[in-house]
Coordinates of C-alpha atoms and ligand atoms in Angstrom, one line a residue:
M242 CA -27.4 -19.2 15.5
R243 CA -30.8 -17.4 15.4
H244 CA -30.1 -15.6 18.7
S245 CA -26.6 -14.5 17.9
T246 CA -26.5 -10.8 17.5
L247 CA -24.5 -8.7 15.1
R248 CA -22.6 -7.3 18.1
Q249 CA -21.4 -10.8 19.0
L250 CA -20.2 -11.4 15.5
E251 CA -18.5 -8.0 15.6
V252 CA -16.7 -8.9 18.8
F253 CA -15.7 -12.3 17.4
E254 CA -14.4 -10.8 14.1
A255 CA -12.2 -8.3 16.1
I256 CA -10.7 -11.1 18.3
A257 CA -10.1 -13.3 15.3
R258 CA -8.4 -10.5 13.3
L259 CA -6.3 -9.1 16.2
K260 CA -5.6 -12.5 17.8
S261 CA -6.3 -11.0 21.2
F262 CA -9.3 -10.5 23.5
T263 CA -7.6 -7.4 25.1
R264 CA -6.9 -5.6 21.9
A265 CA -10.4 -6.4 20.6
A266 CA -11.9 -4.9 23.8
E267 CA -9.7 -1.8 23.3
E268 CA -10.7 -1.4 19.7
L269 CA -14.4 -1.8 20.4
F270 CA -14.3 0.3 23.6
L271 CA -15.6 -2.6 25.6
T272 CA -14.4 -4.1 28.9
Q273 CA -12.7 -7.4 28.7
P274 CA -15.4 -9.2 30.8
T275 CA -18.0 -8.0 28.3
V276 CA -16.0 -9.3 25.4
S277 CA -15.5 -12.7 27.1
M278 CA -19.3 -12.8 27.9
Q279 CA -20.2 -12.1 24.2
I280 CA -17.9 -14.9 23.0
K281 CA -19.2 -17.3 25.7
K282 CA -22.8 -16.7 24.5
L283 CA -21.8 -17.1 20.8
T284 CA -19.9 -20.3 21.6
Q285 CA -23.0 -21.7 23.4
E286 CA -25.2 -20.8 20.4
I287 CA -23.0 -22.5 18.0
G288 CA -22.2 -25.5 20.2
L289 CA -18.5 -25.7 19.2
P290 CA -15.4 -24.0 20.5
L291 CA -14.3 -21.0 18.4
F292 CA -10.9 -20.3 19.9
E293 CA -8.2 -22.4 21.5
Q294 CA -5.4 -21.1 23.6
V295 CA -1.8 -22.4 23.4
G296 CA 0.4 -20.6 26.0
K297 CA -0.4 -17.0 25.7
K298 CA -1.5 -17.2 22.0
I299 CA -5.0 -17.7 20.8
Y300 CA -5.9 -19.6 17.6
L301 CA -9.1 -20.1 15.6
T302 CA -10.5 -23.7 15.7
D303 CA -11.9 -25.1 12.4
A304 CA -15.4 -23.8 13.4
G305 CA -13.8 -20.4 14.3
T306 CA -12.1 -20.2 10.9
E307 CA -15.4 -20.9 9.0
L308 CA -17.3 -18.4 11.2
Y309 CA -14.6 -15.8 10.5
K310 CA -15.0 -16.2 6.7
T311 CA -18.8 -15.9 7.2
C312 CA -18.4 -12.8 9.3
L313 CA -16.3 -11.1 6.6
G314 CA -19.0 -11.9 4.0
I315 CA -21.7 -10.5 6.3
F316 CA -19.9 -7.3 7.1
D317 CA -18.9 -6.8 3.4
H318 CA -22.6 -7.1 2.4
F319 CA -23.6 -4.6 5.1
S320 CA -21.0 -2.0 4.1
R321 CA -22.1 -2.4 0.5
F322 CA -25.7 -1.8 1.5
E323 CA -24.7 1.3 3.5
M324 CA -22.8 2.6 0.5
I325 CA -25.8 2.0 -1.8
A326 CA -28.2 3.6 0.7
S327 CA -26.0 6.7 1.0
D328 CA -25.6 6.8 -2.7
M329 CA -29.4 6.8 -3.0
K330 CA -29.5 9.7 -0.6
G331 CA -27.1 11.6 -3.0
M332 CA -24.0 11.3 -0.8
K333 CA -21.0 9.1 -1.2
S334 CA -20.0 7.5 2.1
G335 CA -18.3 4.3 3.4
K336 CA -14.8 3.0 3.8
L337 CA -12.1 2.7 1.2
R338 CA -9.2 0.3 2.0
I339 CA -6.2 0.9 -0.2
A340 CA -2.8 -0.8 0.0
V341 CA 0.2 0.6 -1.9
V342 CA 3.8 -0.3 -2.4
T343 CA 6.4 1.6 -0.3
T344 CA 7.4 4.0 -3.1
A345 CA 3.8 5.0 -3.8
K346 CA 3.6 6.6 -0.4
Y347 CA 5.3 9.7 -1.9
F348 CA 2.2 10.6 -3.9
T349 CA -0.8 8.5 -2.6
P350 CA -1.5 10.6 0.5
R351 CA -1.8 13.7 -1.6
L352 CA -4.1 12.0 -4.0
L353 CA -6.2 10.8 -1.1
G354 CA -6.2 14.2 0.5
M355 CA -7.8 15.8 -2.5
F356 CA -10.2 12.8 -2.9
C357 CA -11.2 13.1 0.8
Q358 CA -11.8 16.9 0.4
K359 CA -14.2 16.1 -2.5
Y360 CA -15.9 13.2 -0.6
P361 CA -15.7 14.1 3.1
N362 CA -18.0 11.2 4.1
I363 CA -15.6 8.5 2.8
D364 CA -13.1 7.2 5.3
V365 CA -9.9 5.8 4.0
A366 CA -7.5 3.2 5.5
L367 CA -4.1 3.2 3.7
K368 CA -1.6 0.3 4.1
V369 CA 1.9 0.9 2.9
T370 CA 4.2 -2.1 2.4
N371 CA 6.6 -3.6 -0.2
R372 CA 5.7 -5.1 -3.5
E373 CA 5.9 -8.7 -2.3
H374 CA 3.4 -8.1 0.5
I375 CA 1.1 -6.1 -1.8
L376 CA 1.0 -9.0 -4.2
E377 CA 0.1 -11.4 -1.3
R378 CA -2.7 -9.0 -0.2
L379 CA -3.9 -8.7 -3.8
T380 CA -4.0 -12.4 -4.3
G381 CA -5.8 -12.8 -0.9
N382 CA -8.3 -10.0 -1.9
Q383 CA -7.7 -8.2 1.4
D384 CA -8.3 -4.6 0.3
D385 CA -10.4 -2.7 -2.1
L386 CA -7.7 -1.3 -4.3
Y387 CA -3.9 -1.6 -4.8
I388 CA -1.3 0.8 -6.2
L389 CA 1.9 -0.8 -7.4
G390 CA 4.3 -1.2 -10.3
Q391 CA 3.8 -3.8 -13.0
I392 CA 1.9 -6.9 -12.0
P393 CA 3.2 -10.4 -12.9
D394 CA 1.1 -12.3 -15.4
A395 CA 0.6 -15.1 -12.9
V396 CA -1.5 -12.8 -10.6
D397 CA -5.1 -12.8 -11.5
A398 CA -6.0 -9.1 -11.4
V399 CA -7.5 -6.2 -13.2
A400 CA -4.9 -3.4 -13.7
E401 CA -4.7 0.0 -15.4
I402 CA -1.8 2.4 -15.7
F403 CA -2.5 5.9 -14.3
L404 CA 0.9 7.5 -13.7
D405 CA 4.5 7.5 -14.9
N406 CA 7.2 6.1 -12.5
P407 CA 10.6 7.0 -13.8
L408 CA 13.5 5.4 -12.0
V409 CA 16.7 7.5 -11.9
V410 CA 20.3 7.1 -10.7
L411 CA 21.1 9.1 -7.6
A412 CA 24.4 10.2 -6.2
S413 CA 25.5 12.8 -3.7
A414 CA 25.5 16.3 -5.1
D415 CA 29.3 16.6 -4.9
H416 CA 29.9 13.2 -6.6
P417 CA 32.5 13.3 -9.4
L418 CA 29.8 12.0 -11.9
A419 CA 27.3 14.7 -10.9
N420 CA 28.4 17.1 -13.7
E421 CA 29.1 14.5 -16.4
K422 CA 26.9 13.8 -19.4
K423 CA 25.9 10.5 -21.0
I424 CA 27.6 8.4 -18.3
T425 CA 27.9 4.7 -19.4
I426 CA 26.4 1.8 -17.7
E427 CA 29.9 0.3 -17.2
R428 CA 30.9 3.4 -15.3
I429 CA 27.9 3.0 -13.0
C430 CA 28.8 -0.6 -12.3
D431 CA 32.2 0.5 -10.9
E432 CA 30.5 2.5 -8.2
P433 CA 29.4 1.1 -4.8
F434 CA 25.7 0.6 -5.1
I435 CA 22.9 0.9 -2.5
M436 CA 20.1 -1.6 -3.3
R437 CA 16.5 -1.8 -2.1
E438 CA 15.5 -5.0 -0.2
P439 CA 14.5 -8.3 -1.9
G440 CA 10.8 -8.2 -2.9
S441 CA 11.0 -4.5 -3.8
G442 CA 9.7 -3.5 -7.3
T443 CA 12.4 -0.9 -7.6
R444 CA 15.0 -3.6 -7.0
I445 CA 13.4 -6.0 -9.5
A446 CA 13.3 -3.3 -12.2
T447 CA 17.0 -2.3 -11.5
E448 CA 18.3 -5.8 -11.6
H449 CA 16.3 -6.5 -14.8
F450 CA 17.8 -3.4 -16.4
F451 CA 21.5 -4.2 -15.6
S452 CA 21.2 -7.9 -16.3
G453 CA 19.5 -7.0 -19.6
H454 CA 22.8 -5.2 -20.4
N455 CA 24.8 -8.2 -19.1
K456 CA 26.2 -6.0 -16.3
K457 CA 26.5 -6.6 -12.6
L458 CA 26.3 -4.0 -9.9
K459 CA 28.7 -3.7 -7.0
V460 CA 26.1 -3.9 -4.2
R461 CA 27.6 -2.4 -1.1
M462 CA 24.5 -2.4 1.0
E463 CA 20.8 -3.4 1.0
L464 CA 18.3 -1.2 2.7
G465 CA 14.5 -1.6 3.1
S466 CA 13.6 2.0 2.9
N467 CA 13.9 4.7 0.2
E468 CA 14.5 7.4 2.9
A469 CA 17.4 5.4 4.4
I470 CA 18.8 4.9 0.9
K471 CA 18.7 8.7 0.2
Q472 CA 20.5 9.4 3.5
T473 CA 23.1 6.8 2.6
V474 CA 23.6 8.3 -0.9
A475 CA 23.8 11.8 0.5
G476 CA 26.4 10.5 3.0
R477 CA 28.5 9.5 0.0
L478 CA 28.4 5.7 0.7
G479 CA 27.3 4.8 -2.8
I480 CA 24.9 5.5 -5.6
A481 CA 21.3 4.1 -6.0
V482 CA 18.4 3.7 -8.4
L483 CA 15.1 5.0 -7.0
S484 CA 11.8 6.3 -8.3
R485 CA 11.9 10.1 -9.1
H486 CA 8.8 10.3 -6.9
T487 CA 11.0 9.7 -3.8
L488 CA 12.6 13.2 -4.4
R489 CA 9.4 15.2 -4.3
L490 CA 9.0 17.6 -1.4
D491 CA 12.4 16.5 -0.2
A492 CA 14.3 18.8 2.2
Q493 CA 17.4 16.9 1.2
I494 CA 17.0 17.6 -2.5
G495 CA 20.1 19.9 -2.6
Q496 CA 22.3 17.1 -1.3
L497 CA 21.4 14.7 -4.1
A498 CA 22.0 14.7 -7.8
I499 CA 20.2 12.8 -10.6
L500 CA 23.0 11.4 -12.8
D501 CA 22.7 11.5 -16.6
V502 CA 23.2 7.8 -17.4
V503 CA 22.6 6.2 -20.8
G504 CA 19.4 4.3 -20.8
F505 CA 17.9 6.1 -17.8
P506 CA 15.4 6.9 -16.6
I507 CA 13.9 3.4 -16.6
E508 CA 10.4 4.1 -17.7
R509 CA 8.1 2.3 -15.3
H510 CA 4.4 3.1 -14.5
W511 CA 2.1 3.1 -11.6
Y512 CA -0.9 0.8 -11.9
F513 CA -4.1 0.6 -9.8
A514 CA -5.3 -2.9 -9.5
Y515 CA -7.9 -5.2 -7.9
S516 CA -8.5 -8.9 -7.8
S517 CA -10.3 -10.3 -10.9
G518 CA -13.8 -11.2 -10.1
K519 CA -14.0 -8.6 -7.3
Q520 CA -17.2 -6.6 -7.3
L521 CA -15.9 -3.1 -6.6
S522 CA -17.8 -1.1 -3.9
I523 CA -19.4 2.2 -4.9
V524 CA -16.7 4.0 -2.9
A525 CA -13.9 2.1 -4.7
Q526 CA -15.5 2.8 -8.0
T527 CA -15.7 6.5 -7.1
F528 CA -12.0 6.5 -6.3
L529 CA -11.1 4.8 -9.6
N530 CA -13.2 7.3 -11.6
Y531 CA -11.5 10.1 -9.6
L532 CA -8.0 8.7 -10.5
R533 CA -8.9 8.5 -14.2
E534 CA -10.4 12.0 -14.3
A535 CA -7.8 13.8 -12.3
A536 CA -5.4 14.2 -15.3
D537 CA -4.1 17.6 -14.3
L538 CA -3.5 16.5 -10.8
L539 CA -1.6 13.4 -11.9
E540 CA 0.5 15.4 -14.3
D541 CA 1.6 17.6 -11.3
L542 CA 2.2 14.5 -9.1
S543 CA 4.4 12.9 -11.8
C544 CA 7.0 15.4 -10.5
R545 CA 8.0 16.9 -13.8
H546 CA 7.4 20.4 -12.4
G547 CA 10.0 20.8 -9.7
T548 CA 9.6 19.9 -6.1
S549 CA 7.1 22.4 -4.6
G550 CA 3.6 21.1 -3.9
H551 CA 0.5 21.8 -2.0
C552 CA -0.5 19.1 0.4
P553 CA -4.1 19.1 1.6
L554 CA -4.9 17.9 5.1
L555 CA -6.0 14.3 5.4
K556 CA -8.9 14.9 7.7
N557 CA -10.9 11.8 7.0
V558 CA -8.0 9.3 6.3
A559 CA -8.9 6.9 9.1
G560 CA -5.6 5.1 9.3
I561 CA -2.2 5.0 7.6
S562 CA -0.1 2.1 8.5
S563 CA 3.4 1.6 7.0
D564 CA 5.9 -1.2 7.2
T565 CA 8.8 1.0 6.3
Ligands
PGA865 P1 8.8 -0.8 -4.1 O1 7.8 -0.8 -5.5 O2 8.4 0.4 -3.4 O3 8.4 -2.1 -3.5 O4 10.2 -0.8 -4.6 C1 8.0 0.2 -6.4 C2 7.7 -0.3 -7.8 O5 7.1 -1.4 -8.0 O6 8.1 0.4 -8.7

C-alpha cells in the first residue's frame, strides 16, 4: 500500500460512491482509461480485487468495502486538518454537509444564504429528503448536521430546538369553512383530506393529533410533496395539514386559507441534530453557533411577520439535491 497515492484513493472513493467508472471519471474530470489505470495500479498494490461486475452493475468486494471505509476516514481527517489550518490562518473554510426534511427546504436555503455571505469560504452541500430517509442518514452518520422535526428516542443523537414549526389546516380561499371561527375537529374529519406520504414528519404529527382525539380523517389522496398538496387544496380537492413555513414566499397565498380549527396550530419545533459521539468539524460548529446566535433572523423565518422576505444569493452553496 506504500506506493498507493492519494489520487488513486480519490478515484476509488468516487467509483465506490457513484457505482460507476464513467460517472467517477466525469466527476473528477478524468478520462475513463485514466480512471481504469489508477484502479488497476491500486488493485495490484493491494493484491485483491476491489470491484466485481455483474451484468452492467459494479459491486464492492469485501476488500473494496473495507478500503471504502478506510478512505472515508482518511478524507475526513484531511478535511478536518484543512479546516484547522484555515482556522489558524484566521479564515473559516471547508465543506458543510447538511441534510434536511422536505418541509425545512422552505427556510434552510435562506439561512444558508446568510451564513454563506458571512463565511464565503465555506462550501455547503444541502440534501433534502423526507423524515424517514433523514433518520436513516442520521443513524448512518452520513452528513455533518440534520434539520428535522422531533427525533425518536431510539435514535442516538444530540438535538436542540432552534425554531417553531406550527402545523396549520389549509383549505382553498373560497372554502365554506374559510370564514368560520373555532371549527371543531369533528367538522374537519367530514372533509376530504389530502395527506403527506408515509414516513413524513407532518403526517406522523397529523395522525398523532387526530388519533389523540379518537378521530379519523377521510383521506382522499396521499401526496409526497408539500407543493403538490397546496395545488390540490387550491384546486378544491380537499383540505390538508401542513407546516406554516410552506406558505412563506408563496405566489399562491391568495388561493389558500388557514382555517381556525380548535387545537390548531399543532405546535411542533425544528431541531438541528447530529449523531451522538460525532466530533463536529470546525465548520459544522460554526454553523451551529450561527444558528443559535441568529435569534432575529430565526424570528423572521418563523413566518409570523407576513410573507415578504429577502432572499440572499446562494453563491457558495455547492449542491442542493432534493427528493421531492
Ligand atoms: P416532513 O417533516 O417534511 O418529512 O413532513 C416535517 C416535520 O418533521 O415536521
